[in-house]
Amino acid sequence: MNEYFPPNKIPIALPVFLPPNPNPKSPRPHSEMETSAAAASAGGNLVLILDYGSQYTHLITRRIRQLSVLSLCLAGDAPLASISSLRPRAVILSGGPHSVHLPNAPSFPDSFLEFVEQNGIPVLGICYGMQLLVQKLGGEVSVGEKQEYGKMEIDVVRESGLFGAELVGKHQTVWMSHGDEAARLPEGFEVVARSVQGLVAAIENPSKRLYGLQYHPEVTHSAQGMETLRHFIFNVCGITADWKMQDVLEEEIKVIKDMVGPDEHVICALSGGVDSTVAATLVHKAIGDRLHCVFVDNGLLRYKERERVMATFESDLHLPVTCVDAVEQFLSKLKGVKDPEAKRKIIGREFICVFDDFAHDLEMKLGQKPKYLVQGTLYPDVIESCPPPGSGRSHSHTIKSHHNVGGLPKDMKLKLIEPLKLLFKDEVRKLGSILNVPESFLKRHPFPGPGLAVRVLGDVTEGNALDILRQVDEIFIQSIKEAGLYDSIWQAFAVFLPVQSVGVQGDQRTHSHVVVLRAITSEDGMTADWYYFDQNFLVDVVRKICNSVRGVNRVCQDITSKPPATVEWE
């Protein structure tokens, strides 16, 4: 299939609730236990998405939630018992990079089709998902003579559950990404839309409540894709839009109370960012003073971050926070390490060592040792840390390990509580607003868990790279704030490159460091575009950096979108 999507602008969506992962040794993106409680809170209106490996399956999830309907993801090869236990009102089969012709191509479980038919559950296959339906029901999928990628025009040829009568005979622009095609449909299916090249674009078997789209309605490039999903969810499935943000808070608090015993204590890793702050506030609301927050200064923080964050915790959030100075502990372990994956895993391991030590100190004070660790892990972290195909847990490709997902040691003693694990950043901000977290905190730009270690390329302990980066980053961020641009940008930061360039400063030749400025716009961090600064703004920022930061004589701007790049450089 070889899917590719350019950056998409996705409107703010309602979030999905998933309780914490009960097994910290297996941080799966689509845990069965996590989805069970979520289904119970869906009021019988759950849309289940089976994931067949597209890096953008989450866009389907977000689109459905945007309709005020709860949607959850499971791995495409999840057991039928896991699917049936959720009692979905509808199932969507996602796209993916595979071909149904390949050996061991991912598929839904045995008896899935019998299950949905017996229970009257509508199924919508998207791209690979549609081809899977065609093949499994006796149709034919072949390698297409005319491959279709990118924006294409389709014609709606008949009224169906996916298209209203008013669209029959009209064109609409959609986003195609497929090399295979449905050459012969199974018995009972009709073509309801074709591409301008004459290929099958949409099919249906209304008597069996089975539908398929060869294109991707979830991306914004499919101009009427949202309306098509709306038709399917409300007209075909008869689902009610009755799921609210407040449900997330109430159900999450209930799960935390059920999980943590009445006398048990919990540690929360606070970074000073939006995610950990909202997670801490939520858990504090559930268990009160049995939550013990710890802020770790690992030597990889931004300019004066420790002083600023601790003051805010005390004055605005009123959370009990202990600051641990672990600068030497982290930097000594990172000395000489250049590989980004190795850096992330070292940082993850050292964080857990700090938390274990903190738990031991609390045990001496309280007479019992805390059993749980709260982290602000988000859905993008989990998606990008998915294991590769063939692992039996996901068909998605690993992009990078996150220190609080793939970087955690297998022998950690604390059990994880990750109340935001399948939420996106904008959804976390919505939840934080309900919890009365100060707006100044909610609007903070994201900061990576490994801190500046992934913004200093190479060995972070070499020379004065961290000090230089902190100064450059501070000038950049303060300039953005002074220009009134901070809230228009999803994330902005500086990167230190392990190269030097020749320059002229003070009428003398210099051989100094190169830094890069990066600013992006995004809705969820999964796709992003670079921010277009005014030329005068950039001229002023570069002048300030080169005049104020000793050791820098060249400033570059990163103008790469995601994809093909990631947000961070490592």
XYZ file of C-alpha atoms in Angstrom, residues 81-359:
279
model
C -12.997 -12.086 22.473
C -11.313 -8.693 22.948
C -13.447 -7.143 20.217
C -16.726 -8.645 21.393
C -16.094 -7.686 25.033
C -16.176 -4.024 24.024
C -19.664 -4.369 22.493
C -18.964 -1.916 19.642
C -21.795 -0.283 17.726
C -19.564 -0.007 14.656
C -16.161 -1.237 13.508
C -13.778 0.581 11.180
C -10.927 -1.308 9.502
C -8.013 1.077 9.010
C -5.598 1.500 6.151
C -2.067 0.168 6.217
C 1.164 -0.278 4.265
C 0.553 -3.964 3.502
C -0.918 -5.821 0.539
C -3.567 -8.478 1.123
C -1.569 -10.707 -1.256
C 1.489 -10.919 0.997
C 2.032 -13.965 3.198
C 0.991 -13.281 6.791
C -0.670 -10.001 5.813
C -2.550 -8.710 8.875
C -6.228 -9.597 9.074
C -9.156 -9.554 11.459
C -9.612 -12.661 13.635
C -11.415 -15.818 12.579
C -15.206 -15.595 12.826
C -15.080 -11.771 12.849
C -17.429 -11.504 9.878
C -19.867 -13.939 11.450
C -19.720 -11.961 14.700
C -20.583 -8.601 13.111
C -23.340 -10.117 10.974
C -24.987 -11.937 13.889
C -24.916 -8.779 15.997
C -25.901 -6.348 13.241
C -22.686 -4.320 13.613
C -21.868 -2.101 10.600
C -18.297 -2.335 9.291
C -16.450 0.288 7.260
C -13.200 -0.719 5.558
C -10.831 2.081 4.593
C -8.208 1.464 1.861
C -6.442 -1.722 3.061
C -9.474 -2.375 5.248
C -11.763 -2.331 2.214
C -9.495 -4.668 0.276
C -9.453 -7.011 3.256
C -13.265 -7.158 3.202
C -13.310 -7.819 -0.532
C -10.760 -10.609 -0.335
C -12.179 -12.350 2.733
C -15.710 -12.321 1.302
C -14.720 -14.018 -1.946
C -13.980 -11.055 -4.180
C -10.731 -10.387 -5.990
C -8.022 -7.849 -5.194
C -5.274 -7.442 -7.787
C -2.259 -5.256 -8.406
C -3.658 -2.196 -10.117
C -2.659 -1.257 -13.624
C -3.427 2.330 -12.664
C -2.034 3.153 -9.251
C -3.623 6.084 -7.464
C -1.729 8.316 -5.063
C -2.534 11.791 -3.842
C -5.527 13.958 -4.640
C -8.028 12.365 -7.014
C -11.536 13.075 -8.223
C -14.292 10.518 -7.689
C -17.855 10.352 -8.947
C -20.690 9.187 -6.714
C -22.718 6.874 -8.964
C -25.570 5.935 -6.625
C -27.122 6.845 -3.294
C -25.800 4.857 -0.323
C -25.244 4.919 3.402
C -21.963 6.734 2.806
C -23.285 9.431 0.447
C -26.493 11.384 0.526
C -28.828 11.455 -2.486
C -27.755 15.021 -3.225
C -24.198 13.834 -4.028
C -25.170 11.356 -6.732
C -23.642 12.352 -10.053
C -21.302 14.876 -8.478
C -17.513 15.043 -8.179
C -15.612 15.217 -4.931
C -11.902 15.402 -4.188
C -10.424 12.595 -2.092
C -6.984 11.391 -1.000
C -5.922 8.092 -2.561
C -2.969 5.942 -1.530
C -3.096 2.470 -3.065
C -1.414 0.212 -5.569
C -3.893 -2.663 -5.345
C -7.506 -2.453 -6.501
C -10.790 -4.300 -6.087
C -11.015 -6.138 -9.405
C -14.143 -8.188 -8.605
C -16.598 -7.512 -5.796
C -18.036 -10.205 -3.521
C -21.636 -11.268 -4.008
C -24.143 -8.708 -2.738
C -21.827 -5.688 -3.089
C -22.429 -2.684 -5.333
C -20.092 0.054 -6.525
C -21.307 3.392 -5.186
C -18.398 5.597 -6.318
C -15.624 5.410 -8.909
C -12.459 7.387 -9.483
C -12.065 9.452 -12.641
C -9.879 6.597 -13.902
C -12.839 4.255 -13.537
C -11.512 2.310 -10.548
C -13.685 1.305 -7.593
C -13.675 4.068 -4.976
C -16.550 3.029 -2.663
C -18.655 -0.114 -2.205
C -21.485 -1.332 0.004
C -23.602 -4.333 0.904
C -26.416 -2.695 2.894
C -28.156 -5.989 3.720
C -25.042 -7.154 5.576
C -24.172 -3.586 6.679
C -20.710 -3.755 5.126
C -19.126 -0.687 3.506
C -15.789 0.213 1.965
C -13.830 3.263 0.848
C -10.723 2.948 -1.299
C -9.662 6.440 -0.244
C -8.955 8.038 3.144
C -11.851 10.177 4.431
C -9.966 10.968 7.656
C -7.456 13.358 6.052
C -8.360 16.933 5.256
C -7.425 16.443 1.609
C -10.627 14.423 1.257
C -12.788 17.531 1.153
C -16.059 15.820 2.106
C -14.523 12.998 4.098
C -15.885 14.228 7.403
C -19.405 14.302 5.981
C -18.963 10.741 4.722
C -17.930 9.571 8.191
C -20.883 11.466 9.631
C -23.252 9.613 7.278
C -21.785 6.292 8.312
C -21.814 6.947 12.078
C -25.257 8.526 12.362
C -27.279 7.362 9.325
C -25.964 3.823 8.941
C -25.022 2.968 12.525
C -27.673 5.031 14.324
C -25.173 6.098 16.973
C -25.999 8.972 19.311
C -23.516 11.815 19.852
C -23.626 11.770 23.645
C -20.037 11.460 24.830
C -18.604 14.448 26.727
C -15.275 15.641 28.090
C -16.594 15.523 31.630
C -17.015 11.759 31.183
C -13.247 11.413 30.849
C -12.595 13.110 34.160
C -15.244 11.236 36.116
C -14.370 7.813 34.770
C -10.625 8.395 35.147
C -10.989 9.370 38.779
C -13.090 6.278 39.403
C -10.504 3.978 37.828
C -7.639 5.525 39.794
C -9.556 5.144 43.044
C -10.311 1.522 42.223
C -6.717 0.832 41.247
C -4.963 2.506 44.177
C -5.859 1.055 47.561
C -7.225 3.375 50.282
C -3.912 3.365 52.155
C -1.513 3.194 49.208
C 0.712 6.064 48.082
C 1.662 7.248 44.599
C 4.657 9.092 43.166
C 4.223 11.509 40.262
C 7.030 12.527 37.960
C 6.528 16.234 37.308
C 8.418 17.823 34.442
C 6.761 21.222 34.508
C 5.021 20.569 31.209
C 1.329 20.362 30.395
C 1.079 16.569 30.380
C 2.597 15.736 33.745
C 0.902 18.731 35.366
C -2.567 17.671 34.213
C -1.843 14.053 35.153
C -0.724 15.115 38.630
C -3.728 17.373 39.152
C -6.085 14.592 38.093
C -4.514 11.973 40.365
C -4.387 14.474 43.246
C -8.121 15.021 42.810
C -8.610 11.243 43.048
C -6.396 10.376 46.040
C -5.457 13.697 47.660
C -2.311 13.929 49.784
C -1.364 10.326 49.100
C 0.156 11.700 45.894
C 3.812 12.709 46.238
C 5.224 14.753 43.351
C 8.904 14.859 42.463
C 10.625 17.251 40.074
C 13.998 16.004 38.836
C 16.721 18.410 37.782
C 18.661 16.135 35.438
C 20.915 18.816 34.005
C 18.969 18.756 30.743
C 16.448 21.479 31.557
C 15.899 24.795 29.810
C 17.178 28.161 31.024
C 16.188 28.662 34.713
C 13.547 25.953 34.325
C 14.059 24.578 37.824
C 13.479 27.910 39.574
C 10.525 28.902 37.389
C 8.701 25.576 37.581
C 9.093 25.091 41.325
C 7.756 28.596 41.959
C 4.709 27.901 39.779
C 3.989 24.563 41.455
C 3.967 26.250 44.821
C 2.107 29.471 44.014
C -0.420 28.373 41.363
C -0.977 24.630 41.582
C -0.505 24.111 45.320
C 0.925 20.646 44.712
C 3.385 19.142 47.211
C 6.581 18.846 45.147
C 10.067 17.682 46.134
C 12.942 18.804 43.902
C 15.732 16.265 43.417
C 19.120 17.450 42.135
C 20.354 14.615 39.901
C 22.486 16.611 37.470
C 25.709 14.688 38.100
C 23.890 11.327 38.080
C 22.443 11.897 34.592
C 25.313 13.693 32.895
C 27.914 11.207 34.105
C 25.945 8.365 32.515
C 25.496 10.330 29.268
C 29.181 11.211 28.889
C 30.481 9.985 25.559
C 27.064 8.754 24.356
C 26.076 9.991 20.894
C 23.401 7.578 19.697
C 19.943 9.152 20.258
C 18.222 5.855 21.135
C 20.940 5.080 23.666
C 20.526 8.541 25.217
C 16.776 8.074 25.574
C 17.133 4.692 27.239
C 19.827 5.923 29.638
C 17.621 8.853 30.650
C 14.597 6.590 31.125
C 16.627 4.239 33.301
C 18.084 7.027 35.445
C 14.644 8.579 35.983
C 13.400 5.273 37.343
C 16.456 5.017 39.620
C 15.649 8.471 41.008
C 12.010 7.522 41.538
C 12.994 4.268 43.246
C 15.290 6.188 45.609
C 12.553 8.734 46.272
C 10.135 5.897 46.997
